[in-house]
Coordinates of C-alpha atoms and ligand atoms in Angstrom, one line a residue:
M12 CA -9.0 5.6 6.3
T13 CA -7.3 8.2 4.0
E14 CA -8.5 8.5 0.6
L15 CA -5.9 7.8 -2.1
L16 CA -6.7 9.4 -5.4
T17 CA -5.8 8.6 -9.1
S18 CA -4.5 11.4 -11.2
A19 CA -7.8 11.5 -13.0
Q20 CA -9.7 11.8 -9.7
M21 CA -7.5 14.7 -8.6
R22 CA -8.1 16.6 -11.7
A23 CA -11.8 16.0 -11.3
V24 CA -11.7 17.4 -7.8
E25 CA -9.8 20.5 -8.9
M26 CA -12.1 21.1 -12.0
A27 CA -15.1 20.7 -9.9
A28 CA -14.0 23.4 -7.5
I29 CA -12.9 25.6 -10.3
E30 CA -15.9 25.2 -12.3
A31 CA -18.2 25.9 -9.3
G32 CA -16.2 29.3 -8.8
S33 CA -15.2 28.5 -5.5
V34 CA -11.4 29.0 -6.5
T35 CA -9.3 29.7 -9.5
G36 CA -6.6 27.4 -11.1
L37 CA -4.2 30.3 -10.3
A38 CA -5.1 30.5 -6.7
L39 CA -4.5 26.8 -6.4
M40 CA -1.1 27.0 -8.2
E41 CA 0.1 29.8 -5.9
K42 CA -1.1 27.7 -2.9
A43 CA 0.6 24.6 -4.2
G44 CA 3.9 26.5 -4.8
Q45 CA 3.7 28.1 -1.4
G46 CA 2.9 24.7 0.2
V47 CA 6.1 23.1 -1.4
V48 CA 8.3 25.9 -0.2
G49 CA 6.8 25.7 3.4
A50 CA 7.2 22.0 3.4
V51 CA 10.9 22.2 2.3
F52 CA 11.7 24.7 5.2
K53 CA 9.8 22.6 7.7
R54 CA 11.8 19.4 6.9
Y55 CA 15.1 21.1 6.1
P56 CA 15.1 24.2 8.6
H57 CA 18.6 25.1 7.6
L58 CA 17.3 26.2 4.2
A59 CA 15.0 28.6 5.8
E60 CA 18.0 30.7 6.8
G61 CA 20.3 32.5 4.5
D62 CA 20.4 32.3 0.6
H63 CA 21.1 29.4 -1.2
V64 CA 21.4 28.0 -4.7
C65 CA 18.4 26.3 -6.4
Q66 CA 17.6 24.7 -9.7
V67 CA 14.0 24.4 -10.7
L68 CA 13.1 21.9 -13.5
C69 CA 9.9 22.9 -15.2
G70 CA 7.7 21.1 -17.6
P71 CA 5.0 22.5 -20.0
G72 CA 2.0 21.8 -17.8
N73 CA 0.7 22.8 -14.5
N74 CA 3.4 20.9 -12.6
G75 CA 5.9 23.2 -14.4
G76 CA 3.6 26.1 -13.3
D77 CA 4.1 25.1 -9.8
G78 CA 7.7 25.2 -10.5
Y79 CA 7.7 28.9 -11.7
V80 CA 5.9 29.8 -8.5
I81 CA 8.4 28.1 -6.4
A82 CA 11.2 29.8 -8.3
R83 CA 9.6 33.1 -7.7
L84 CA 9.2 32.6 -4.0
L85 CA 12.8 31.3 -3.5
A86 CA 14.2 34.1 -5.5
A87 CA 12.0 36.6 -3.3
R88 CA 14.0 35.2 -0.4
G89 CA 17.4 36.2 -2.1
W90 CA 18.0 32.7 -3.4
A91 CA 20.1 32.2 -6.6
V92 CA 17.4 30.4 -8.7
H93 CA 18.2 28.7 -12.2
V94 CA 15.1 27.5 -14.1
F95 CA 15.5 24.8 -16.7
A96 CA 12.5 24.3 -19.0
L97 CA 11.8 21.2 -20.8
A98 CA 9.4 23.2 -23.2
P99 CA 7.6 26.5 -23.0
A100 CA 4.6 26.7 -20.7
K101 CA 1.4 25.4 -22.3
T102 CA -1.4 25.8 -20.0
P103 CA -2.8 29.3 -19.2
D104 CA -1.9 29.1 -15.5
A105 CA 1.6 27.8 -16.1
K106 CA 2.0 30.4 -18.9
H107 CA 0.9 33.2 -16.5
N108 CA 3.5 32.1 -13.8
A109 CA 6.2 31.6 -16.5
E110 CA 5.7 35.1 -17.4
R111 CA 5.9 36.3 -13.9
W112 CA 9.2 34.6 -13.6
A113 CA 11.2 37.4 -14.9
Q114 CA 14.8 35.9 -14.9
G115 CA 14.3 33.6 -17.9
S116 CA 15.1 29.9 -18.3
A117 CA 17.6 27.6 -19.9
P118 CA 16.7 24.4 -21.8
L119 CA 16.7 21.3 -19.7
T120 CA 19.7 19.5 -21.0
V121 CA 22.8 18.0 -19.5
A122 CA 25.0 20.7 -20.9
G123 CA 22.9 23.3 -19.4
L124 CA 22.6 21.8 -16.0
T125 CA 26.2 21.2 -15.7
A126 CA 27.2 24.7 -16.7
A127 CA 25.2 26.2 -13.8
P128 CA 26.6 26.3 -10.2
A129 CA 25.8 23.0 -8.2
P130 CA 22.7 23.6 -6.4
D131 CA 21.7 23.1 -2.7
L132 CA 18.1 22.1 -3.7
T133 CA 16.8 20.9 -7.0
V134 CA 13.0 21.1 -7.5
D135 CA 11.7 18.6 -10.0
A136 CA 8.5 20.3 -11.5
V137 CA 8.5 18.6 -15.0
F138 CA 5.6 16.1 -14.8
G139 CA 3.1 15.4 -12.2
T140 CA -0.4 14.0 -12.5
G141 CA -0.4 14.8 -16.3
L142 CA 2.3 12.2 -17.2
T143 CA 0.9 10.4 -20.2
R144 CA 3.8 8.3 -21.3
G145 CA 7.2 7.5 -20.4
P146 CA 9.9 10.4 -20.7
G147 CA 12.2 10.2 -23.6
E148 CA 15.7 9.1 -23.4
D149 CA 17.2 12.7 -23.6
L150 CA 14.9 13.8 -20.7
V151 CA 15.8 10.7 -18.6
T152 CA 19.4 11.5 -19.0
A153 CA 18.9 15.1 -18.1
L154 CA 16.8 14.2 -15.1
R155 CA 19.4 11.7 -13.7
C156 CA 22.1 14.4 -14.3
A157 CA 20.0 16.9 -12.2
Y158 CA 19.3 14.3 -9.5
D159 CA 22.9 13.3 -9.3
R160 CA 24.2 16.8 -9.0
S161 CA 22.0 18.1 -6.3
A162 CA 22.5 17.8 -2.4
L163 CA 18.8 17.8 -2.1
I164 CA 16.0 16.8 -4.5
V165 CA 12.3 17.8 -3.8
A166 CA 9.8 16.5 -6.3
V167 CA 6.4 18.3 -6.9
D168 CA 3.7 15.7 -6.9
A169 CA 6.0 13.1 -8.1
P170 CA 9.6 12.4 -9.5
S171 CA 9.0 13.2 -13.2
G172 CA 8.5 9.9 -15.1
F173 CA 6.8 8.4 -12.3
C174 CA 3.2 7.1 -12.8
L175 CA 1.0 8.3 -9.9
D176 CA -1.7 5.8 -10.7
S177 CA 0.5 2.7 -10.3
G178 CA 3.8 3.6 -8.4
R179 CA 5.7 2.5 -11.5
W180 CA 8.5 4.4 -13.2
L181 CA 7.7 4.8 -16.9
G182 CA 11.1 6.1 -17.9
G183 CA 12.7 2.7 -19.2
A184 CA 14.4 -0.2 -17.7
D185 CA 17.3 1.3 -15.7
G186 CA 16.0 1.9 -12.2
C187 CA 14.3 5.3 -11.7
V188 CA 15.1 8.7 -10.2
A189 CA 14.6 9.0 -6.5
A190 CA 14.0 12.2 -4.8
D191 CA 14.6 13.1 -1.0
M192 CA 11.2 14.5 -0.6
T193 CA 7.9 14.7 -2.6
V194 CA 5.4 17.1 -1.9
T195 CA 1.7 16.3 -3.2
F196 CA -1.4 18.1 -3.1
E197 CA -4.7 17.7 -1.3
S198 CA -4.6 14.0 -0.9
P199 CA -1.8 11.4 -1.5
K200 CA -2.1 9.6 -4.8
V201 CA -2.4 5.9 -5.3
G202 CA 0.9 5.6 -6.9
H203 CA 2.8 7.2 -3.8
Y204 CA 2.0 4.0 -1.8
L205 CA 2.4 1.3 -4.5
A206 CA 5.3 -0.5 -6.1
Q207 CA 8.4 1.8 -6.5
G208 CA 6.4 4.8 -5.1
P209 CA 8.1 5.1 -1.6
E210 CA 11.5 4.5 -3.0
A211 CA 11.1 7.0 -5.7
C212 CA 9.4 9.7 -3.6
G213 CA 11.7 9.7 -0.5
Q214 CA 9.7 11.5 2.3
L215 CA 6.1 12.3 1.4
E216 CA 4.2 15.4 2.4
T217 CA 0.7 16.4 1.6
V218 CA -0.2 20.1 1.3
D219 CA -3.7 20.9 2.0
L220 CA -5.2 23.0 -0.9
G221 CA -8.6 23.6 0.8
L222 CA -10.5 21.2 -1.5
S223 CA -11.9 18.7 1.1
A224 CA -15.6 19.4 0.4
W225 CA -15.0 18.7 -3.3
R226 CA -12.9 15.7 -2.5
A227 CA -15.7 14.4 -0.3
A228 CA -18.3 15.1 -3.0
R229 CA -16.5 13.3 -5.6
S230 CA -16.0 10.0 -3.4
A231 CA -19.6 10.2 -2.4
S232 CA -20.7 10.4 -6.1
A233 CA -18.3 7.7 -7.4
A234 CA -19.0 4.1 -7.4
A235 CA -17.5 2.7 -4.3
S236 CA -15.4 0.4 -6.6
E237 CA -13.7 3.6 -7.9
N238 CA -12.3 4.6 -4.4
V239 CA -9.2 3.4 -2.8
R240 CA -8.6 3.9 1.0
L241 CA -5.3 3.8 2.9
L242 CA -5.5 2.3 6.4
D243 CA -4.2 5.1 8.7
P244 CA -3.3 3.8 12.1
D245 CA -4.2 7.3 13.6
R246 CA -7.5 7.9 11.9
D247 CA -8.6 4.4 12.1
A248 CA -7.6 3.9 15.8
A249 CA -11.2 3.8 17.1
R250 CA -12.2 1.2 14.4
L251 CA -9.1 -0.9 15.2
R252 CA -10.1 -0.7 18.9
A253 CA -13.6 -1.8 18.1
H254 CA -12.2 -4.8 16.0
F255 CA -9.8 -6.0 18.7
T256 CA -12.4 -5.5 21.6
K257 CA -13.4 -8.7 23.2
G258 CA -17.0 -8.4 24.5
Q259 CA -18.7 -10.4 27.2
G260 CA -19.5 -14.0 26.6
H261 CA -18.1 -17.5 26.7
K262 CA -15.2 -18.8 24.6
Y263 CA -17.3 -20.0 21.7
S264 CA -19.1 -16.6 21.3
H265 CA -15.7 -15.3 20.3
G266 CA -15.5 -17.8 17.6
H267 CA -13.7 -21.2 17.1
V268 CA -10.8 -21.4 14.5
L269 CA -9.8 -24.7 12.9
V270 CA -6.5 -24.6 11.3
L271 CA -5.4 -27.6 9.2
A272 CA -1.9 -28.7 9.7
G273 CA 0.5 -30.6 7.2
G274 CA 2.2 -33.9 7.9
M275 CA 5.1 -34.8 10.3
G276 CA 8.0 -32.2 10.2
R277 CA 5.6 -29.6 8.4
T278 CA 3.4 -28.6 11.1
G279 CA 5.1 -25.4 12.3
A280 CA 3.3 -23.0 9.8
A281 CA 0.0 -24.3 11.0
R282 CA 1.0 -24.0 14.5
L283 CA 2.1 -20.4 14.0
A284 CA -1.3 -19.5 12.4
A285 CA -3.2 -21.3 15.3
R286 CA -1.3 -19.4 18.0
A287 CA -1.9 -16.1 16.1
A288 CA -5.6 -16.7 15.8
L289 CA -5.7 -17.4 19.6
R290 CA -3.8 -14.3 20.4
V291 CA -5.9 -12.1 18.5
G292 CA -8.9 -13.0 20.3
A293 CA -10.5 -16.2 18.9
G294 CA -12.3 -17.9 21.8
A295 CA -11.0 -21.4 20.7
V296 CA -8.4 -22.7 18.2
T297 CA -8.2 -26.3 17.1
L298 CA -5.3 -27.6 15.2
A299 CA -6.3 -30.5 12.9
A300 CA -3.5 -32.7 12.1
P301 CA -3.0 -36.0 10.2
G302 CA -2.2 -39.1 12.4
S303 CA 1.5 -38.9 11.4
A304 CA 1.9 -35.4 13.0
M305 CA -0.3 -35.8 16.2
M306 CA 2.8 -36.5 18.4
E307 CA 4.7 -33.6 17.0
C308 CA 1.8 -31.3 17.4
A309 CA 1.0 -32.6 20.9
N310 CA 4.4 -31.8 22.1
Q311 CA 4.1 -28.1 21.0
V312 CA 0.6 -26.9 21.7
T313 CA -1.1 -26.2 25.1
A314 CA -4.0 -23.6 24.9
V315 CA -4.6 -24.7 21.2
M316 CA -6.6 -27.9 21.0
L317 CA -5.6 -30.8 18.9
R318 CA -7.7 -33.2 16.8
R319 CA -6.9 -35.8 14.2
C320 CA -7.8 -35.2 10.6
D321 CA -6.5 -37.3 7.8
S322 CA -9.2 -36.7 5.1
G323 CA -12.0 -34.6 3.7
A324 CA -14.3 -36.8 5.5
D325 CA -12.5 -36.3 9.0
L326 CA -12.7 -32.6 8.4
E327 CA -16.5 -32.6 7.7
A328 CA -16.8 -34.6 10.8
L329 CA -14.8 -32.2 12.9
V330 CA -16.8 -29.2 11.5
G331 CA -20.0 -31.1 12.2
A332 CA -19.2 -32.0 15.6
G333 CA -17.5 -28.6 16.8
K334 CA -18.7 -25.1 16.7
I335 CA -16.2 -24.1 14.1
S336 CA -16.7 -20.7 12.7
T337 CA -13.5 -20.1 10.5
L338 CA -11.1 -22.4 8.8
V339 CA -7.5 -21.6 8.0
I340 CA -6.0 -24.0 5.4
G341 CA -2.7 -23.9 3.4
P342 CA 0.2 -23.1 5.8
G343 CA 2.6 -26.2 5.5
L344 CA -0.3 -28.4 4.2
G345 CA 1.5 -30.1 1.2
L346 CA 0.5 -30.3 -2.4
E347 CA -0.6 -34.0 -2.9
D348 CA -4.1 -35.2 -4.1
R349 CA -5.1 -35.8 -0.5
H350 CA -4.3 -32.2 0.4
A351 CA -6.4 -31.0 -2.5
G352 CA -9.0 -33.3 -1.2
L353 CA -8.7 -31.3 2.3
V354 CA -9.1 -27.9 0.5
R355 CA -12.2 -29.3 -1.3
A356 CA -13.7 -30.4 1.9
A357 CA -12.9 -27.0 3.5
L358 CA -14.5 -25.1 0.8
A359 CA -17.6 -27.4 0.9
T360 CA -18.3 -26.6 4.5
G361 CA -19.2 -23.0 3.3
L362 CA -17.6 -21.5 6.4
R363 CA -15.5 -18.5 6.4
C364 CA -12.0 -19.6 5.2
V365 CA -8.6 -18.1 5.0
L366 CA -6.6 -19.8 2.1
D367 CA -2.9 -19.3 2.2
A368 CA 0.3 -20.9 1.0
D369 CA 0.0 -24.5 -0.5
A370 CA -3.8 -24.1 -0.6
L371 CA -3.2 -21.3 -3.1
T372 CA -0.9 -23.5 -5.2
L373 CA -3.5 -26.3 -5.1
I374 CA -6.1 -23.9 -6.3
A375 CA -4.0 -22.8 -9.2
R376 CA -3.5 -26.4 -10.0
H377 CA -7.0 -27.7 -9.8
P378 CA -9.6 -25.9 -11.6
E379 CA -12.5 -27.5 -9.6
L380 CA -11.1 -25.8 -6.5
R381 CA -11.0 -22.6 -7.9
A382 CA -14.6 -23.0 -9.1
A383 CA -15.5 -23.9 -5.4
L384 CA -14.2 -20.7 -3.9
H385 CA -17.1 -18.7 -2.3
A386 CA -17.7 -15.2 -1.0
D387 CA -16.6 -16.0 2.5
C388 CA -13.2 -17.0 1.4
I389 CA -9.9 -14.9 1.8
L390 CA -7.1 -15.7 -0.3
T391 CA -3.7 -14.3 1.0
P392 CA -1.1 -14.7 -1.8
H393 CA 2.3 -13.2 -2.0
M394 CA 3.4 -12.1 -5.5
G395 CA 4.8 -15.6 -6.4
E396 CA 1.6 -17.3 -5.5
F397 CA -0.4 -14.6 -7.1
A398 CA 1.6 -15.3 -10.4
R399 CA 0.6 -19.0 -10.0
L400 CA -3.1 -18.1 -9.7
W401 CA -3.2 -15.2 -12.1
P402 CA -0.3 -15.4 -14.5
D403 CA -1.8 -13.0 -17.0
L404 CA -2.4 -10.4 -14.3
A405 CA 1.1 -10.8 -12.8
Q406 CA 2.6 -10.5 -16.2
R407 CA 0.9 -7.2 -16.8
L408 CA 2.3 -5.9 -13.5
T409 CA 5.8 -6.6 -14.5
D410 CA 5.4 -5.8 -18.4
G411 CA 7.7 -3.1 -19.3
G412 CA 6.1 -2.5 -22.5
E413 CA 2.7 -1.7 -20.9
A414 CA 4.4 0.4 -18.3
L415 CA 6.0 2.6 -20.8
T416 CA 2.7 3.8 -22.3
G417 CA 0.9 4.1 -19.1
P418 CA -1.3 5.1 -16.8
A419 CA 0.4 1.8 -16.0
F420 CA -1.5 -1.2 -14.7
S421 CA -1.3 -1.2 -10.8
K422 CA -1.2 -3.6 -8.0
I423 CA -4.7 -2.4 -7.2
D424 CA -6.0 -3.1 -10.7
A425 CA -4.5 -6.5 -10.5
T426 CA -5.9 -7.3 -7.1
R427 CA -9.3 -6.0 -8.0
A428 CA -9.4 -8.2 -11.1
A429 CA -8.2 -11.2 -9.1
A430 CA -11.0 -10.8 -6.6
A431 CA -13.5 -10.4 -9.2
S432 CA -12.3 -13.7 -10.8
A433 CA -12.3 -15.5 -7.6
G434 CA -15.5 -14.2 -6.3
C435 CA -13.9 -13.5 -2.9
T436 CA -11.6 -11.2 -1.0
V437 CA -7.9 -11.3 -2.1
L438 CA -5.1 -9.8 0.0
L439 CA -2.0 -9.3 -2.0
K440 CA 0.9 -9.1 0.3
G441 CA 3.9 -7.0 0.3
P442 CA 5.0 -3.7 2.0
D443 CA 2.1 -2.3 -0.1
T444 CA -0.4 -4.8 0.8
V445 CA -3.6 -4.4 -1.3
I446 CA -6.9 -5.9 -0.2
A447 CA -9.6 -6.0 -2.7
E448 CA -13.3 -7.4 -2.8
P449 CA -15.1 -8.7 -5.9
N450 CA -17.1 -5.7 -6.0
G451 CA -14.0 -3.5 -6.7
H452 CA -13.6 -2.1 -3.0
A453 CA -10.0 -1.9 -2.4
N454 CA -7.7 -0.7 0.4
V455 CA -4.0 -0.5 0.7
H456 CA -2.0 -1.2 4.0
A457 CA 1.4 0.2 3.7
A458 CA 4.3 -0.5 5.8
L459 CA 6.2 2.3 3.9
Y460 CA 7.7 5.7 4.5
D461 CA 8.0 6.3 8.3
H462 CA 6.3 3.1 9.0
T463 CA 8.5 0.4 7.5
A464 CA 8.7 -3.2 9.0
P465 CA 11.6 -4.8 7.3
W466 CA 11.7 -7.6 9.9
L467 CA 8.6 -8.9 8.6
A468 CA 10.6 -10.5 5.7
T469 CA 11.2 -13.6 7.8
A470 CA 9.9 -17.3 7.4
G471 CA 6.4 -18.0 8.8
A472 CA 5.4 -14.3 9.0
G473 CA 2.6 -15.1 6.3
D474 CA 1.4 -18.0 8.3
V475 CA 0.9 -15.7 11.4
L476 CA -1.1 -13.2 9.3
A477 CA -3.4 -15.9 8.2
G478 CA -3.9 -16.7 11.8
F479 CA -4.4 -13.0 12.6
I480 CA -7.1 -12.7 9.8
A481 CA -8.9 -15.9 10.9
G482 CA -8.9 -14.8 14.6
G483 CA -10.6 -11.6 13.8
M484 CA -13.0 -13.2 11.3
A485 CA -14.1 -15.9 13.6
Q486 CA -15.4 -13.3 16.3
S487 CA -18.4 -12.3 14.4
T488 CA -19.8 -11.7 11.0
R489 CA -17.3 -8.9 10.4
D490 CA -16.6 -7.7 6.9
A491 CA -13.9 -10.0 5.7
A492 CA -11.8 -7.3 3.8
W493 CA -11.8 -5.2 7.1
C494 CA -10.7 -8.2 9.0
A495 CA -7.8 -8.6 6.5
A496 CA -6.9 -4.8 6.8
A497 CA -7.0 -4.9 10.7
A498 CA -4.9 -8.2 10.7
A499 CA -2.4 -6.4 8.3
W500 CA -2.1 -3.4 10.5
L501 CA -1.5 -5.8 13.6
H502 CA 1.1 -7.7 11.6
V503 CA 3.2 -4.6 10.9
E504 CA 2.6 -3.0 14.3
A505 CA 3.8 -6.4 16.1
A506 CA 6.9 -6.5 13.7
R507 CA 7.7 -2.8 14.6
A508 CA 7.1 -3.3 18.3
F509 CA 9.4 -6.2 18.3
G510 CA 12.0 -4.7 15.9
P511 CA 15.4 -6.3 14.9
G512 CA 15.9 -9.9 15.6
L513 CA 12.1 -10.7 15.0
I514 CA 11.2 -14.3 13.9
A515 CA 7.7 -15.4 13.1
E516 CA 7.2 -17.0 16.7
D517 CA 7.5 -13.4 18.2
L518 CA 4.7 -12.0 16.4
P519 CA 1.8 -13.5 18.3
E520 CA 3.8 -13.1 21.5
I521 CA 4.1 -9.4 21.1
V522 CA 0.3 -9.0 20.2
P523 CA -0.6 -8.1 23.8
N524 CA 1.9 -5.0 23.8
V525 CA 0.6 -3.8 20.7
L526 CA -3.0 -4.1 21.8
R527 CA -2.3 -2.6 25.2
K528 CA -0.9 0.4 23.4
L529 CA -4.0 0.5 21.0
F530 CA -6.2 0.6 24.0
G531 CA -4.0 2.9 26.0
V532 CA -3.6 0.4 28.9
S533 CA -0.3 0.6 30.7
S534 CA 1.7 -2.7 30.7
S535 CA 2.7 -2.5 34.3
Ligands
LIG613 N1 -5.0 19.0 -9.6 C1 -4.7 20.1 -8.7 O1 -5.6 20.4 -7.9 C2 -3.6 20.9 -8.7 C3 -2.6 20.5 -9.6 N2 -1.5 21.3 -9.7 C4 -0.3 20.8 -10.5 O2 -0.7 20.5 -11.7 C5 -0.1 19.2 -12.1 C6 -0.9 18.7 -13.1 O3 -0.7 19.4 -14.1 P1 -1.1 19.0 -15.8 O4 -2.5 18.3 -15.8 O5 -0.9 20.2 -16.5 O6 0.0 17.9 -16.0 P2 1.6 17.9 -15.9 O7 1.9 16.9 -14.9 O8 2.1 19.2 -15.7 O9 2.1 17.4 -17.4 C7 1.3 17.7 -18.6 C8 2.3 18.1 -19.7 O10 3.4 17.2 -19.7 C9 3.4 16.7 -21.0 N3 3.6 15.4 -21.0 C10 3.2 14.4 -20.3 N4 3.9 13.3 -20.4 C11 5.0 13.6 -21.1 C12 6.2 12.9 -21.5 N5 6.4 11.6 -21.2 N6 7.0 13.5 -22.4 C13 6.9 14.7 -22.8 N7 5.8 15.5 -22.4 C14 4.9 14.8 -21.4 C15 2.0 16.9 -21.5 O11 2.1 16.9 -23.0 P3 0.9 16.1 -23.9 O12 0.8 14.8 -23.2 O13 -0.3 17.0 -23.8 O14 1.7 16.1 -25.1 C16 1.5 18.2 -20.9 O15 2.0 19.2 -21.7 C17 0.0 18.5 -10.8 O16 0.9 17.4 -10.8 C18 0.3 19.5 -9.9 O17 1.8 19.7 -9.9 C19 -1.4 22.5 -8.7 O18 -0.8 23.5 -9.6 C20 -2.5 23.0 -8.2 C21 -3.5 22.1 -8.0
LIG614 K1 7.3 16.5 -10.8

C-alpha cells in the first residue's frame, strides 16, 4: 500500500532529515522546484520547447519558496515570468529564494494580475501544507481571477486554500479553485484522495525528494492508528493475488456464506450479494428467504442454495445445521420489527457478518442492535446511512464553520470515530472509500484520478460489494479490513472492466475477467 501523509507528518519527516544533517531545507526546496518544472514538462511537452509566459503566485512560507525557485528556473529558460506575492517571504529558505529572484514581484491582487499579460502557465505556490485557516475573501477573489485567466494551472502541493488533511476547501461556501495538475512531494497527502481533493487537484504527480528512509522511520515509530494507507493496485498486486487465490480443498473449506433476503418483490438485492459472494470464491452460498419470497428466489437462483427463514429462530436453526462461516444481512431486508429480530439473531450467532443497507438503518433505530455489534462485524454504509448511524460525525463532515478554521475534520477522522464507537470495521463508501478499524487503522481505496469508475453509481452496486466482502471473509480468518479493501478494489476493477452501460448484475459476471487479468491468465 502507499502511505498517505498528513501535513504534520510531512513536516515531521522533513524536520527529521534536516535535523539529522542528511539534507538542508534549501536543498529540499531546490529539489521541489526542479521537480515541479520537470513534472510540468513531462505532462505538457509543448511547454518544454520555446519560451512562454508564466505567472507564479507566492505565499510567505515555504510553498512560496518553492514558487520563487520555479520562477527562477523558468526565467533561466527564457520564459517571461511574473511573480505575484501575497506577502513578503517569512521563512529563511523562502527568503533566500525570494532574494535570489532578482526580477521583483507585484502584490497578489486582481488589479495586478489583470494588468499582466495572459499567461500560458500559472503556478499556485501560495499555501501548501502550512495552511492553518481559510484564505480571506480578497485572496479567494485574486486566486479565482488567476485561475480563470490562465490556460493551465499547476498547484504546488495543493491549490491554495485546500486542506491537505481532509480534502476540503477552506475558502468559503462558493466551490473551490481547481488546478489542472498538482505536484506534491515525497508522498501524496491524505487530502489529495478525499472529498474535493481530486476535483481540486486535477492530475496528481508526486516528486521524490529522497526522504524515503525518514518516511519509513516515521511510520514505523508512529502508532499504527496514526498511519493511513492507500490501496495501490500495482504495489498490492501480490497481496490481492493471494487474497483471491483458491487453494485446494472441498467447497466448505472455502467458506459458506448465508445471505438473508427480504420479502416478495424485494429479493433482488440479496440475490446480487449472494451471486457476488459465490463469484469471489466462497465455496457455497445460501440465500435465506421468508416463505413469501421462496418462489421468487427459486425462479432466479441456480448455484446459490435456497432455504426458508422467517424468523430469528429459523436463522439460528440454519446456522446450527449448516457450516455457515459468514452472514450478509441488510440488502433489501426491510425495516419492520421482524427484520430487526433477524439482525438481532444474526449478531447473536457471533459469526463474521457484513451489515449493509436496511440492517444499518435498523441499527440506527434500535440501540440494542448497536450494542450487539461485535468485532467480527463489518458495517458498509454510504454517506446517507452513515448520517443515520452517526449524525454528529456526519454533521462535522459537512460543517462549513469547522472547515473554515481547519485542519478540517476528514472522512478518515469520521470513519475512525465510527469504527471505535461501533467496535467493528466500518467501510464508508464513495469514490474515496475509507475503511477503518476500531484501533484506528485506516486505509483508503480511491476510484479517483486516472482510476475513476463512474458506472458504479448504479442501483444494486452496494449489494454486490457486500457480497464481495463476505465471499472473501468466508474463506478464512482473513483480516476483515483487508477483505473490505480487496473487495473495494475488485468492485472498482469490475466496473472499469465493464465500462459504460454497467448495471449491478454485470459486476459479478465480469469478475472472472478481472481475476484472470490479476493472475495474468489469458482468457482464451
Ligand atoms: N515538507 C517538505 O519536505 C517540503 C516542503 N516544501 C514546501 O513547503 C510547504 C510548506 O511550507 P510551510 O510550512 O512554510 O507552509 P506554507 O504552506 O508555505 O504556508 C505557511 C504560511 O502561510 C500562512 N498562512 C497559512 N494559512 C493562511 C491563510 N489562510 N491566510 C493567510 N496566511 C496563511 C502562514 O502564516 P501564519 O499561519 O504563520 O500566520 C505561513 O506564513 C509545502 O507545501 C511545500 O510546498 C518544499 O519546499 C520542500 C520539502
Ligand atoms: K499551493
